[in-house]
């Protein structure tokens, strides 16, 4: 058996070395956790549409950068001063990758809106690699009953829909519409149903009607063949419309589907403007709100709720070495519904 004479870097990572660059599978030294950080042996990392920021470029990103903010793995080394987490413990890291603890939002305890929020895969290397280092304030404990592959998408797609809905003001039995039956929407429908809402799923075309009902929707509205806002009005108007598909045009068309005091809750990220007239907001006291993810404790709530109610992401797995293919599959919009990299 041949023995390598030169030292081989002992782990694989999928990195982007410049904005717009392709995924490169590289070998790197296993990183060492500094004070207040842990090293995680990554088991699974979800591929999220927001990884496009790392792939295509975003102000402040230092390249090369390893994307990934839906990370689950096992703590295998503790940095100095870490006492509340243990080696061998299974943890997750989501969009909230750490707060500064000093800005005005943090001083108010509103860590979610930290002005200097760190995001894994953007501020530091994320989960598209075999080992990653994360600060303790980014860690969420993973319940026994969820596999690492199942838990990963709950750390961004899951928490985003769960948290947006539970803060939306909708009460049990209210009509809640979920726009988009995709990576976020298929989880949003499940959470909305388990929260006790009457759920109207809105998709383009008839393909996802049966699936939406299986996920818990009591009504399916095909926005291609009908006017979705009018359909919602026939049902009394929506208390909340959770807008998950990143189409500002589709969101704009739904504003007139809101009931009195209804709210369009926006979680699908797009750079195009949502168009709405003041009249559309004034009559019926309608509002539009955005929502971004949540803290690691919100992640733990999401995971616990999923454990209690059976909410699960639908997943396609892909090995780390094929990160480029997994990413392309996610971008194609054809994945059913979340792509998860396995190590
Ligand atoms: Zn994400
Ligand atoms: Zn802060």
Short mmCIF file of C-alpha atoms and ligand atoms in Angstrom, two decimals:
data_model
loop_
_atom_site.label_atom_id
_atom_site.label_comp_id
_atom_site.label_asym_id
_atom_site.label_seq_id
_atom_site.Cartn_x
_atom_site.Cartn_y
_atom_site.Cartn_z
CA UNK A 1 0.00 0.00 0.00
CA UNK A 2 1.38 3.38 -1.00
CA UNK A 3 1.90 5.95 1.71
CA UNK A 4 1.62 9.61 0.82
CA UNK A 5 4.88 11.43 1.45
CA UNK A 6 3.42 14.91 1.70
CA UNK A 7 0.83 15.89 4.27
CA UNK A 8 -2.67 15.91 2.79
CA UNK A 9 -5.12 18.51 4.01
CA UNK A 10 -7.63 16.39 5.88
CA UNK A 11 -11.04 17.75 4.97
CA UNK A 12 -13.10 18.67 1.94
CA UNK A 13 -14.93 21.94 1.43
CA UNK A 14 -17.04 23.39 -1.38
CA UNK A 15 -15.95 26.99 -1.76
CA UNK A 16 -16.63 29.98 -3.98
CA UNK A 17 -13.44 31.92 -4.69
CA UNK A 18 -14.93 35.03 -6.33
CA UNK A 19 -18.37 36.58 -6.89
CA UNK A 20 -20.04 34.68 -9.72
CA UNK A 21 -17.43 31.91 -9.46
CA UNK A 22 -18.19 28.20 -9.69
CA UNK A 23 -18.16 25.78 -6.77
CA UNK A 24 -14.68 24.36 -6.16
CA UNK A 25 -14.17 21.20 -4.13
CA UNK A 26 -10.94 21.87 -2.23
CA UNK A 27 -8.98 20.24 0.55
CA UNK A 28 -8.43 22.37 3.62
CA UNK A 29 -6.87 21.99 7.04
CA UNK A 30 -9.47 21.18 9.68
CA UNK A 31 -10.11 24.51 11.45
CA UNK A 32 -9.43 25.04 15.17
CA UNK A 33 -12.10 26.73 17.32
CA UNK A 34 -11.02 29.94 19.05
CA UNK A 35 -12.41 31.20 22.36
CA UNK A 36 -16.21 31.12 22.54
CA UNK A 37 -16.47 28.88 19.47
CA UNK A 38 -16.94 25.17 18.80
CA UNK A 39 -15.91 22.98 15.91
CA UNK A 40 -18.72 20.95 14.34
CA UNK A 41 -18.23 17.76 12.36
CA UNK A 42 -20.88 18.52 9.77
CA UNK A 43 -23.38 15.76 8.91
CA UNK A 44 -25.83 17.66 6.72
CA UNK A 45 -26.20 21.14 5.25
CA UNK A 46 -29.27 22.43 3.45
CA UNK A 47 -28.95 24.34 0.19
CA UNK A 48 -30.94 27.56 0.49
CA UNK A 49 -31.83 30.13 -2.15
CA UNK A 50 -30.03 32.75 -0.04
CA UNK A 51 -26.76 30.93 -0.81
CA UNK A 52 -27.00 32.92 -4.03
CA UNK A 53 -25.58 35.85 -2.05
CA UNK A 54 -22.31 33.97 -1.49
CA UNK A 55 -22.29 32.46 -4.97
CA UNK A 56 -22.97 35.67 -6.88
CA UNK A 57 -21.60 38.28 -4.49
CA UNK A 58 -22.79 40.46 -1.59
CA UNK A 59 -21.16 43.52 -0.01
CA UNK A 60 -18.56 42.60 2.59
CA UNK A 61 -18.05 38.93 1.71
CA UNK A 62 -14.40 37.93 1.81
CA UNK A 63 -13.50 35.21 -0.69
CA UNK A 64 -12.87 32.35 -0.85
CA UNK A 65 -16.02 31.62 1.11
CA UNK A 66 -17.80 28.35 1.96
CA UNK A 67 -21.61 28.82 1.82
CA UNK A 68 -24.20 27.10 3.99
CA UNK A 69 -26.51 28.21 6.81
CA UNK A 70 -28.65 25.09 7.40
CA UNK A 71 -25.99 23.09 9.19
CA UNK A 72 -26.34 20.06 11.48
CA UNK A 73 -23.48 18.10 12.99
CA UNK A 74 -21.69 16.93 16.09
CA UNK A 75 -19.53 19.16 18.28
CA UNK A 76 -16.08 17.60 18.17
CA UNK A 77 -13.96 20.30 19.78
CA UNK A 78 -14.63 23.14 22.21
CA UNK A 79 -12.80 26.46 22.13
CA UNK A 80 -11.59 28.10 25.34
CA UNK A 81 -14.30 29.25 27.72
CA UNK A 82 -17.09 27.07 26.31
CA UNK A 83 -18.82 25.27 29.16
CA UNK A 84 -22.50 25.09 28.19
CA UNK A 85 -21.99 22.79 25.20
CA UNK A 86 -20.41 19.33 25.16
CA UNK A 87 -18.28 17.30 22.81
CA UNK A 88 -20.47 14.75 21.05
CA UNK A 89 -23.57 16.93 21.27
CA UNK A 90 -25.60 17.30 18.08
CA UNK A 91 -26.21 20.92 17.16
CA UNK A 92 -27.45 23.08 14.34
CA UNK A 93 -26.43 26.46 12.93
CA UNK A 94 -28.97 28.47 10.95
CA UNK A 95 -29.16 31.92 9.39
CA UNK A 96 -28.54 33.63 12.74
CA UNK A 97 -24.79 33.07 13.04
CA UNK A 98 -24.08 35.33 15.98
CA UNK A 99 -24.81 38.81 17.32
CA UNK A 100 -22.45 41.53 18.56
CA UNK A 101 -24.27 41.86 21.89
CA UNK A 102 -23.60 45.61 21.95
CA UNK A 103 -25.79 47.34 19.34
CA UNK A 104 -29.07 49.00 20.31
CA UNK A 105 -31.16 45.99 19.19
CA UNK A 106 -28.98 43.59 21.19
CA UNK A 107 -29.13 45.86 24.24
CA UNK A 108 -32.92 45.60 23.95
CA UNK A 109 -32.61 41.81 23.75
CA UNK A 110 -33.70 41.80 20.10
CA UNK A 111 -30.81 39.70 18.81
CA UNK A 112 -32.69 38.80 15.62
CA UNK A 113 -32.33 42.38 14.46
CA UNK A 114 -28.68 42.82 15.49
CA UNK A 115 -27.15 45.51 13.28
CA UNK A 116 -24.00 43.44 12.98
CA UNK A 117 -25.67 40.05 12.63
CA UNK A 118 -23.25 37.37 11.50
CA UNK A 119 -24.49 34.94 8.88
CA UNK A 120 -22.79 31.56 8.34
CA UNK A 121 -21.56 31.20 4.78
CA UNK A 122 -21.46 34.98 4.39
CA UNK A 123 -19.67 36.43 7.45
CA UNK A 124 -17.66 33.25 8.00
CA UNK A 125 -17.38 29.83 6.38
CA UNK A 126 -20.63 27.85 6.56
CA UNK A 127 -21.67 24.23 6.27
CA UNK A 128 -20.66 23.19 2.75
CA UNK A 129 -17.65 21.47 4.32
CA UNK A 130 -16.81 18.54 6.56
CA UNK A 131 -15.92 20.67 9.60
CA UNK A 132 -16.99 24.19 10.47
CA UNK A 133 -16.36 26.53 13.38
CA UNK A 134 -19.25 28.50 14.89
CA UNK A 135 -19.66 30.89 17.84
CA UNK A 136 -21.71 29.48 20.73
CA UNK A 137 -24.43 32.11 20.30
CA UNK A 138 -25.23 30.52 16.91
CA UNK A 139 -25.89 27.01 18.27
CA UNK A 140 -29.24 25.25 18.55
CA UNK A 141 -29.63 21.83 20.17
CA UNK A 142 -31.16 19.18 17.89
CA UNK A 143 -33.83 16.83 19.33
CA UNK A 144 -33.09 13.09 19.29
CA UNK A 145 -36.06 12.15 17.15
CA UNK A 146 -35.07 14.26 14.13
CA UNK A 147 -32.40 13.03 11.75
CA UNK A 148 -29.67 15.50 10.84
CA UNK A 149 -30.88 15.55 7.22
CA UNK A 150 -34.45 16.32 8.32
CA UNK A 151 -33.37 18.96 10.82
CA UNK A 152 -31.11 20.95 8.46
CA UNK A 153 -33.81 22.69 6.35
CA UNK A 154 -35.75 23.53 9.52
CA UNK A 155 -32.89 25.87 10.49
CA UNK A 156 -33.69 28.38 7.74
CA UNK A 157 -36.74 27.45 5.66
CA UNK A 158 -38.45 25.99 8.74
CA UNK A 159 -37.70 28.69 11.29
CA UNK A 160 -38.53 31.43 8.80
CA UNK A 161 -42.04 30.17 8.09
CA UNK A 162 -42.68 28.98 11.68
CA UNK A 163 -41.55 32.25 13.23
CA UNK A 164 -43.25 34.50 10.68
CA UNK A 165 -46.56 32.69 11.20
CA UNK A 166 -46.41 32.60 14.98
CA UNK A 167 -45.72 36.35 15.03
CA UNK A 168 -48.25 37.19 12.33
CA UNK A 169 -51.17 37.79 14.66
CA UNK A 170 -53.32 35.08 13.03
CA UNK A 171 -55.35 33.04 15.53
CA UNK A 172 -56.63 29.46 15.30
CA UNK A 173 -59.45 29.09 12.75
CA UNK A 174 -58.36 32.25 10.87
CA UNK A 175 -57.96 32.00 7.11
CA UNK A 176 -54.24 32.00 6.34
CA UNK A 177 -53.00 31.79 2.78
CA UNK A 178 -49.59 30.44 1.89
CA UNK A 179 -48.36 31.76 -1.47
CA UNK A 180 -45.97 29.32 -3.11
CA UNK A 181 -45.75 25.54 -2.71
CA UNK A 182 -41.96 25.26 -2.72
CA UNK A 183 -38.99 25.12 -0.35
CA UNK A 184 -40.53 27.55 2.14
CA UNK A 185 -44.18 27.10 1.22
CA UNK A 186 -44.37 23.34 1.74
CA UNK A 187 -43.22 23.92 5.33
CA UNK A 188 -45.41 27.01 5.76
CA UNK A 189 -48.51 25.00 4.81
CA UNK A 190 -47.67 22.33 7.37
CA UNK A 191 -46.97 24.80 10.18
CA UNK A 192 -50.09 26.85 9.37
CA UNK A 193 -52.22 23.72 9.43
CA UNK A 194 -50.75 22.53 12.73
CA UNK A 195 -51.30 26.01 14.23
CA UNK A 196 -55.01 25.46 13.62
CA UNK A 197 -55.50 27.90 10.77
CA UNK A 198 -57.76 27.33 7.82
CA UNK A 199 -55.07 27.10 5.15
CA UNK A 200 -55.40 28.21 1.55
CA UNK A 201 -52.37 27.21 -0.50
CA UNK A 202 -51.71 29.31 -3.59
CA UNK A 203 -49.67 27.83 -6.42
CA UNK A 204 -49.18 28.46 -10.12
CA UNK A 205 -50.84 25.67 -12.07
CA UNK A 206 -52.74 22.60 -10.86
CA UNK A 207 -49.68 20.34 -10.28
CA UNK A 208 -49.31 20.87 -6.53
CA UNK A 209 -52.99 20.79 -5.57
CA UNK A 210 -53.00 17.24 -4.21
CA UNK A 211 -49.71 17.70 -2.42
CA UNK A 212 -50.83 20.99 -0.83
CA UNK A 213 -53.91 19.26 0.56
CA UNK A 214 -51.82 16.38 1.84
CA UNK A 215 -49.60 18.91 3.63
CA UNK A 216 -52.64 20.37 5.40
CA UNK A 217 -54.22 22.96 3.10
CA UNK A 218 -58.02 22.87 3.07
CA UNK A 219 -58.20 24.92 -0.11
CA UNK A 220 -55.93 25.07 -3.15
CA UNK A 221 -55.99 28.15 -5.37
CA UNK A 222 -54.40 27.97 -8.81
CA UNK A 223 -53.24 31.54 -9.46
CA UNK A 224 -52.66 30.76 -13.13
CA UNK A 225 -56.26 29.90 -13.94
CA UNK A 226 -58.05 32.06 -11.35
CA UNK A 227 -57.69 35.45 -9.68
CA UNK A 228 -56.25 34.35 -6.34
CA UNK A 229 -57.17 37.58 -4.53
CA UNK A 230 -60.82 37.18 -5.58
CA UNK A 231 -60.78 33.53 -4.53
CA UNK A 232 -59.53 34.56 -1.08
CA UNK A 233 -62.29 37.19 -0.85
CA UNK A 234 -64.88 34.51 -1.63
CA UNK A 235 -63.59 32.75 1.51
CA UNK A 236 -63.95 35.96 3.55
CA UNK A 237 -60.46 37.41 2.98
CA UNK A 238 -57.21 36.22 4.47
CA UNK A 239 -56.10 37.28 7.92
CA UNK A 240 -52.53 36.59 6.86
CA UNK A 241 -50.95 35.82 3.51
CA UNK A 242 -47.53 34.24 3.97
CA UNK A 243 -45.69 35.15 0.78
CA UNK A 244 -42.93 32.59 0.22
CA UNK A 245 -42.32 32.49 -3.55
CA UNK A 246 -39.83 35.25 -4.45
CA UNK A 247 -42.08 36.93 -7.02
CA UNK A 248 -42.94 40.53 -6.17
CA UNK A 249 -45.52 40.57 -8.95
CA UNK A 250 -47.34 37.56 -7.45
CA UNK A 251 -47.22 39.18 -4.01
CA UNK A 252 -48.60 42.47 -5.36
CA UNK A 253 -51.53 40.63 -6.91
CA UNK A 254 -52.48 39.14 -3.55
CA UNK A 255 -52.89 42.34 -1.51
CA UNK A 256 -56.57 42.54 -2.50
CA UNK A 257 -57.08 39.06 -1.03
CA UNK A 258 -56.59 40.35 2.52
CA UNK A 259 -59.53 40.51 4.93
CA UNK A 260 -60.10 43.34 7.44
CA UNK A 261 -56.88 44.04 9.36
CA UNK A 262 -55.19 41.43 7.21
CA UNK A 263 -51.45 41.27 6.75
CA UNK A 264 -49.19 40.28 3.88
CA UNK A 265 -46.24 38.59 5.61
CA UNK A 266 -43.25 38.60 3.26
CA UNK A 267 -40.52 35.97 3.61
CA UNK A 268 -39.67 35.21 -0.03
CA UNK A 269 -36.66 37.41 -0.81
CA UNK A 270 -36.59 39.35 -4.06
CA UNK A 271 -35.07 42.68 -5.12
CA UNK A 272 -38.06 43.79 -7.22
CA UNK A 273 -40.57 46.23 -5.69
CA UNK A 274 -43.96 45.07 -4.39
CA UNK A 275 -46.59 47.39 -5.90
CA UNK A 276 -49.43 48.54 -3.72
CA UNK A 277 -51.51 51.70 -3.57
CA UNK A 278 -52.21 53.58 -0.33
CA UNK A 279 -55.91 52.95 -1.00
CA UNK A 280 -55.31 49.20 -0.92
CA UNK A 281 -53.78 49.55 2.53
CA UNK A 282 -56.09 52.17 3.99
CA UNK A 283 -59.42 50.46 3.27
CA UNK A 284 -59.50 47.41 5.50
CA UNK A 285 -56.45 48.56 7.52
CA UNK A 286 -54.18 46.19 5.63
CA UNK A 287 -50.48 45.91 6.31
CA UNK A 288 -47.35 44.45 4.79
CA UNK A 289 -44.56 43.10 6.96
CA UNK A 290 -41.28 41.35 6.28
CA UNK A 291 -39.77 38.66 8.46
CA UNK A 292 -36.27 37.22 8.64
CA UNK A 293 -35.55 33.91 10.33
CA UNK A 294 -34.92 34.01 14.09
CA UNK A 295 -32.46 33.25 16.84
CA UNK A 296 -31.10 29.80 17.76
CA UNK A 297 -33.73 29.57 20.53
CA UNK A 298 -36.38 30.18 17.85
CA UNK A 299 -34.73 27.33 15.92
CA UNK A 300 -35.09 25.11 18.98
CA UNK A 301 -38.78 26.05 19.19
CA UNK A 302 -39.18 25.20 15.49
CA UNK A 303 -37.47 21.83 15.94
CA UNK A 304 -39.51 21.02 19.06
CA UNK A 305 -42.74 21.94 17.28
CA UNK A 306 -41.76 19.75 14.33
CA UNK A 307 -40.99 16.93 16.73
CA UNK A 308 -44.36 17.33 18.48
CA UNK A 309 -46.53 17.67 15.40
CA UNK A 310 -44.77 15.66 12.70
CA UNK A 311 -43.96 18.64 10.44
CA UNK A 312 -41.09 17.53 8.19
CA UNK A 313 -39.31 18.98 5.19
CA UNK A 314 -39.42 17.09 1.90
CA UNK A 315 -35.85 16.48 0.86
CA UNK A 316 -33.50 15.50 -1.95
CA UNK A 317 -30.00 14.66 -0.78
CA UNK A 318 -26.77 15.27 -2.64
CA UNK A 319 -23.17 14.48 -1.61
CA UNK A 320 -20.89 17.42 -0.73
CA UNK A 321 -18.66 16.61 -3.71
CA UNK A 322 -21.64 17.41 -5.95
CA UNK A 323 -22.46 20.74 -4.27
CA UNK A 324 -22.57 22.48 -7.67
CA UNK A 325 -25.24 20.06 -8.88
CA UNK A 326 -27.22 20.38 -5.66
CA UNK A 327 -27.11 24.16 -5.92
CA UNK A 328 -28.16 24.06 -9.59
CA UNK A 329 -31.04 21.75 -8.68
CA UNK A 330 -32.21 24.19 -5.99
CA UNK A 331 -31.91 27.14 -8.41
CA UNK A 332 -33.90 25.28 -11.08
CA UNK A 333 -36.94 25.40 -8.80
CA UNK A 334 -37.57 21.74 -9.59
CA UNK A 335 -36.31 20.23 -6.32
CA UNK A 336 -38.98 18.55 -4.19
CA UNK A 337 -38.42 20.67 -2.09
CA UNK A 338 -35.18 21.20 -0.17
CA UNK A 339 -31.78 19.98 -1.29
CA UNK A 340 -29.54 18.78 1.56
CA UNK A 341 -25.82 18.11 1.19
CA UNK A 342 -24.52 15.07 3.04
CA UNK A 343 -20.90 14.72 4.12
ZN1 LIG B 1 -31.70 30.25 4.05
ZN1 LIG B 2 -26.27 43.61 17.96
#
